[in-house]
């Protein structure tokens, strides 16, 4: 692990260039070799820490901390040593080992987040050293180095800018803001200035999109902003999933129940019935082993795995199995704006020209000067494959021109560019000069409306060009404000014609006495499907939040358009600066008030997620940038973007959206709810069956009845537990699944009436089996103790197996009638029941096998009793469900 031996923590953005250089003991000519060598020892290499990693053995052993796993291991030992059921022990151990291997695999995958973050570092940087420009590996940079930047570079460390020539840097991975930031060198006042507002800083791993600049390295490695994120990511608290909580609750419940049953049975048998203490101890332990559904962890894993396959087909790729179920309990979806709810693509939305504001879809003639200027005063380059390279704002203008059939290449051939005044952050204008066929020259100017309007003297109207009036200016400013209130970024277009081009064009000459052409309003628009996804989420009781590094007005407008908040509801919007002013206690109390967070930092995102978790909510966090990674890891379920997402965000996520479609999350939530419901069904089925077995043996022992042999119990567990339980995991979603509120963090597998169903259905199964056994004893078909006992034993064995198979139909829904959910919709379930039925019957009717299992042939009368008694559980449970629905308990 690399060590950051020394750190600089000054707010360099609030210092002048000379103060920064003095603080760093550096000069604009760069460091000398001795300074570099000394600082490399002081600060360490410019790279991210590898972090402490667990060995494979450590990861494997940690998988055995779970209570349910320990119970299963104890059961395996007891089964092998005491009961001599080697097959049962092998099955249990196989389940435990498979689960441990899966856990190690998932944990190893999660470590990819830090590895991806580390690998993002740029391989080389251009620096000044000893007065010369040289290229070095970015890992060799030290504080005080002077770095040269130009378009296309990735910033190699955190820099305080000393020089900016039309420099623009795209920082969306850090700030969430989709528009490239115009950089400057002036001092930024304030102690708590957010990353997005530090205009005189360039941050590690951001991209230079325009211009050039020079900066001094102020922080390297883990001290950079991206390094701080890596630190948070490494130290983020591991959240316990609802699935894990539920399995822990189940493990504790089963352990207590098993101990009580074993102790009571031993005490009653030994002290009340006078049975042999040793034999009674072995019987009690065997019964306790039978009470454990040893296949449950494997069945849960299989159901989750089946859920991942379904979700993968619907573009939701699951990285960690418990995430499937966690989605179903989600209360909050905290979504990043840029690239998640929006397209991360600046788009022209409104145009104001000829005195009227119109939508981007409205027709514009190709000779419209607003259209011409936005395309001429533009430095976008188009590659051979048609990809646009340049500032996102400028590429949006070119795309708009293409949609309106403006043939830029042909226009530039007819009116070639002969001069230009590049964009400057001080004057906030850009101009190009084009030669006309008549010998005159067209000057095309675009820039900030408040600046450019001061240079306008004329205006183009439908009736021609005339002097601009104060009323015209008021109208222009009103439209500018109207667009800005819609969160549009507004640019003004102007032009004029000149007779000749000065040898040294200056702004005063070129950018004065201009003719107003129009205004263009742009925005990173919301995804077309996002609004519907928000509506569906709300209907399902899931609250969507927007968390973004973008400005408040933009965040508020997009949130209103999506339906996350009501239009104009600024009370529901909180900025990062406002959040900084709140104590943790105050924010925890007010967190439910806010649905939109603007201008936030990575620390804020983690704080927001934690506040909701303290409120007892299950939080899903979506994001695609490096800045989202800590919150993705902190959240109960992190959702990364597969297309636009960084490897860091995907590595920190539990689920990745292959199509970057916010609506896919809603699909995943529904699938998660279905998976949990199906796990509940499997648990209800298994525990009701095991309770029936336990009660049957417990009561029979107390009555001195020999209802079943250990081999019978083992066979029933193998045959009836596995296949139907797995098939129940493939049940289709119930029709009203998305009409319920999220079940919440404190729910478990016994919620929603499952526990009461398990209890009464288990009792019903045991009572039925005991009744069949008693019937066979009291009204025998054959004579003689051995024959009567063999018939009774066989009938109770067959009834216990068949009643479980019939009962599997009941648990297709906890409360709904099986005739409503569909008896035979699930083909896998149908085949599993048929297979289990054949396996049950084959050992009774096939000669040789029945001897091995010590069962007898039954006549038609006996089979009718077995089948009728087994089938009776369906109408009985249907009646109970009907009463529950009428009483409003379902």
XYZ file of N, CA and C in Angstrom, residues 485-582:
294
model
N -35.351 30.693 -16.155
C -36.214 30.147 -15.105
C -36.666 28.728 -15.417
N -36.561 28.351 -16.685
C -36.857 26.972 -17.084
C -35.596 26.108 -17.035
N -34.546 26.686 -16.404
C -33.248 26.012 -16.239
C -32.513 25.826 -17.556
N -32.834 26.666 -18.543
C -32.131 26.592 -19.823
C -30.869 27.452 -19.766
N -29.821 26.971 -20.375
C -28.616 27.779 -20.523
C -28.785 28.598 -21.799
N -28.734 29.920 -21.682
C -29.088 30.793 -22.801
C -27.838 31.425 -23.416
N -27.764 31.376 -24.743
C -26.725 32.067 -25.507
C -27.400 33.015 -26.491
N -26.750 34.151 -26.716
C -27.281 35.129 -27.659
C -26.465 35.091 -28.947
N -27.148 35.242 -30.084
C -26.505 35.248 -31.392
C -26.633 36.643 -32.016
N -25.512 37.127 -32.579
C -25.514 38.434 -33.234
C -24.557 38.396 -34.422
N -24.638 39.396 -35.288
C -23.785 39.419 -36.481
C -23.685 40.841 -37.030
N -22.802 40.991 -37.973
C -22.729 42.225 -38.770
C -21.877 41.933 -39.996
N -21.871 42.880 -40.925
C -21.045 42.763 -42.121
C -19.996 43.873 -42.097
N -18.763 43.521 -42.462
C -17.692 44.519 -42.545
C -17.053 44.443 -43.918
N -16.397 45.546 -44.295
C -15.788 45.611 -45.636
C -14.438 44.942 -45.693
N -13.695 44.978 -44.588
C -12.376 44.333 -44.585
C -12.057 43.824 -43.185
N -11.118 42.884 -43.130
C -10.726 42.274 -41.859
C -9.422 42.912 -41.394
N -9.382 43.466 -40.176
C -8.147 44.064 -39.664
C -7.032 43.021 -39.587
N -5.805 43.502 -39.714
C -4.665 42.589 -39.621
C -4.579 41.945 -38.237
N -4.939 42.719 -37.215
C -4.922 42.213 -35.847
C -6.296 42.461 -35.230
N -7.245 41.575 -35.509
C -8.619 41.812 -35.046
C -8.701 41.945 -33.525
N -9.416 42.959 -33.071
C -9.631 43.187 -31.649
C -11.137 43.182 -31.360
N -11.478 42.892 -30.116
C -12.886 42.814 -29.746
C -13.616 44.131 -30.009
N -12.947 45.264 -29.720
C -13.595 46.564 -29.890
C -14.021 46.799 -31.329
N -13.243 46.261 -32.269
C -13.563 46.450 -33.695
C -14.588 45.432 -34.185
N -14.324 44.193 -33.864
C -15.112 43.101 -34.435
C -16.455 42.946 -33.708
N -16.438 43.068 -32.393
C -17.620 42.753 -31.593
C -18.339 44.015 -31.109
N -18.635 44.898 -32.016
C -19.369 46.128 -31.695
C -20.312 46.455 -32.854
N -21.325 47.330 -32.572
C -22.313 47.710 -33.594
C -22.931 46.480 -34.253
N -23.351 45.543 -33.440
C -23.846 44.263 -33.950
C -25.364 44.282 -34.160
N -25.813 43.306 -34.944
C -27.244 43.122 -35.225
C -27.732 41.910 -34.417
N -28.761 42.110 -33.610
C -29.315 41.010 -32.829
C -30.030 40.020 -33.747
N -29.668 38.723 -33.583
C -30.304 37.669 -34.382
C -31.291 36.852 -33.545
N -30.874 36.427 -32.347
C -31.782 35.620 -31.538
C -31.127 35.060 -30.291
N -31.927 34.338 -29.515
C -31.477 33.642 -28.311
C -31.686 32.141 -28.494
N -30.801 31.365 -27.892
C -30.918 29.900 -27.940
C -30.873 29.377 -26.503
N -31.878 28.593 -26.114
C -31.926 28.001 -24.771
C -31.644 26.518 -24.828
N -30.650 26.062 -24.030
C -30.241 24.655 -24.046
C -30.341 24.044 -22.652
N -30.497 22.748 -22.622
C -30.568 22.017 -21.355
C -30.148 20.574 -21.592
N -29.686 19.953 -20.513
C -29.493 18.500 -20.549
C -30.856 17.902 -20.215
N -31.623 17.437 -21.209
C -33.038 17.091 -20.986
C -33.222 15.782 -20.236
N -34.392 15.687 -19.613
C -34.731 14.458 -18.908
C -34.969 13.325 -19.904
N -34.747 12.112 -19.468
C -35.022 10.958 -20.311
C -36.531 10.835 -20.526
N -36.915 10.443 -21.707
C -38.336 10.389 -22.055
C -39.116 9.439 -21.159
N -38.467 8.355 -20.712
C -39.174 7.360 -19.917
C -39.080 7.627 -18.416
N -38.270 8.616 -18.017
C -38.011 8.832 -16.598
C -39.257 9.297 -15.841
N -40.054 10.192 -16.443
C -41.241 10.716 -15.764
C -42.228 9.595 -15.439
N -42.441 8.685 -16.371
C -43.345 7.558 -16.132
C -42.778 6.646 -15.045
N -41.455 6.460 -15.050
C -40.828 5.633 -14.023
C -41.008 6.250 -12.643
N -40.899 7.576 -12.565
C -41.109 8.273 -11.296
C -42.553 8.079 -10.826
N -43.495 8.180 -11.751
C -44.913 8.016 -11.399
C -45.183 6.616 -10.866
N -44.656 5.614 -11.556
C -44.874 4.226 -11.136
C -44.231 3.977 -9.774
N -43.033 4.541 -9.569
C -42.352 4.376 -8.291
C -43.183 4.965 -7.159
N -43.716 6.162 -7.389
C -44.544 6.795 -6.363
C -45.791 5.960 -6.067
N -46.396 5.423 -7.124
C -47.597 4.600 -6.939
C -47.286 3.349 -6.119
N -46.045 2.879 -6.219
C -45.630 1.691 -5.471
C -45.130 2.044 -4.074
N -45.265 3.324 -3.687
C -44.842 3.744 -2.355
C -43.362 3.999 -2.230
N -42.667 4.075 -3.363
C -41.228 4.340 -3.360
C -41.009 5.827 -3.643
N -40.244 6.500 -2.803
C -40.031 7.941 -2.954
C -38.754 8.212 -3.749
N -38.876 8.871 -4.915
C -37.685 9.217 -5.690
C -37.075 10.532 -5.186
N -35.749 10.558 -5.091
C -35.018 11.775 -4.753
C -34.046 12.086 -5.881
N -33.761 13.379 -6.089
C -32.725 13.771 -7.034
C -31.559 14.363 -6.249
N -30.371 13.822 -6.456
C -29.169 14.322 -5.801
C -28.161 14.661 -6.887
N -27.783 15.936 -7.000
C -26.950 16.356 -8.120
C -25.966 17.445 -7.716
N -24.904 17.524 -8.457
C -23.936 18.610 -8.253
C -24.280 19.827 -9.064
N -25.369 19.760 -9.826
C -25.765 20.872 -10.690
C -26.392 21.989 -9.863
N -26.652 23.140 -10.527
C -27.198 24.303 -9.845
C -28.644 24.057 -9.410
N -29.077 24.806 -8.401
C -30.395 24.615 -7.826
C -31.502 24.821 -8.844
N -31.415 25.884 -9.639
C -32.495 26.191 -10.579
C -32.655 25.083 -11.610
N -31.510 24.508 -12.050
C -31.556 23.407 -13.021
C -32.149 22.159 -12.386
N -31.676 21.829 -11.194
C -32.173 20.642 -10.500
C -33.671 20.755 -10.222
N -34.092 21.935 -9.783
C -35.508 22.141 -9.452
C -36.387 22.003 -10.686
N -35.923 22.571 -11.810
C -36.715 22.514 -13.039
C -36.851 21.083 -13.553
N -35.740 20.343 -13.583
C -35.782 18.957 -14.056
C -36.648 18.111 -13.125
N -36.518 18.319 -11.808
C -37.308 17.550 -10.846
C -38.801 17.815 -11.024
N -39.152 19.069 -11.312
C -40.563 19.408 -11.530
C -41.071 18.764 -12.814
N -40.255 18.779 -13.863
C -40.657 18.185 -15.139
C -40.840 16.671 -15.010
N -40.080 16.059 -14.104
C -40.179 14.612 -13.910
C -41.271 14.227 -12.929
N -41.772 15.196 -12.167
C -42.794 14.888 -11.176
C -42.237 14.511 -9.824
N -40.930 14.695 -9.622
C -40.329 14.403 -8.315
C -40.814 15.418 -7.287
N -40.954 16.687 -7.726
C -41.545 17.731 -6.888
C -42.580 18.475 -7.709
N -43.393 19.257 -7.044
C -44.343 20.109 -7.743
C -43.618 21.338 -8.261
N -43.997 21.834 -9.425
C -43.355 23.002 -10.023
C -43.386 24.167 -9.041
N -42.223 24.804 -8.854
C -42.129 25.964 -7.973
C -42.007 25.631 -6.505
N -41.925 24.344 -6.179
C -41.847 23.929 -4.785
C -40.392 23.971 -4.319
N -39.862 25.201 -4.165
C -38.453 25.334 -3.815
C -38.182 24.898 -2.370
N -39.232 24.756 -1.549
C -39.054 24.290 -0.172
C -38.558 22.853 -0.123
N -38.795 22.114 -1.204
C -38.370 20.715 -1.244
C -36.951 20.559 -1.773
N -36.267 21.688 -2.048
C -34.919 21.674 -2.609
C -33.928 22.162 -1.558
N -32.838 21.426 -1.384
C -31.799 21.801 -0.435
C -30.458 21.814 -1.152
N -29.671 22.871 -0.951
C -28.358 22.946 -1.582
C -27.300 22.399 -0.641
N -26.147 22.072 -1.223
C -25.045 21.571 -0.412
C -24.599 22.578 0.630
N -24.592 23.869 0.256
C -24.190 24.918 1.195
C -25.149 24.976 2.379
N -26.451 24.843 2.100
C -27.447 24.850 3.176
C -27.303 23.613 4.060
N -26.968 22.486 3.426
C -26.778 21.251 4.185
C -25.592 21.380 5.134
N -24.526 22.089 4.677
C -23.352 22.288 5.522
C -23.683 23.060 6.796
N -24.706 23.906 6.717
C -25.079 24.725 7.871
C -25.908 23.946 8.891
N -26.355 22.744 8.508
C -27.187 21.940 9.413
C -26.327 20.946 10.193
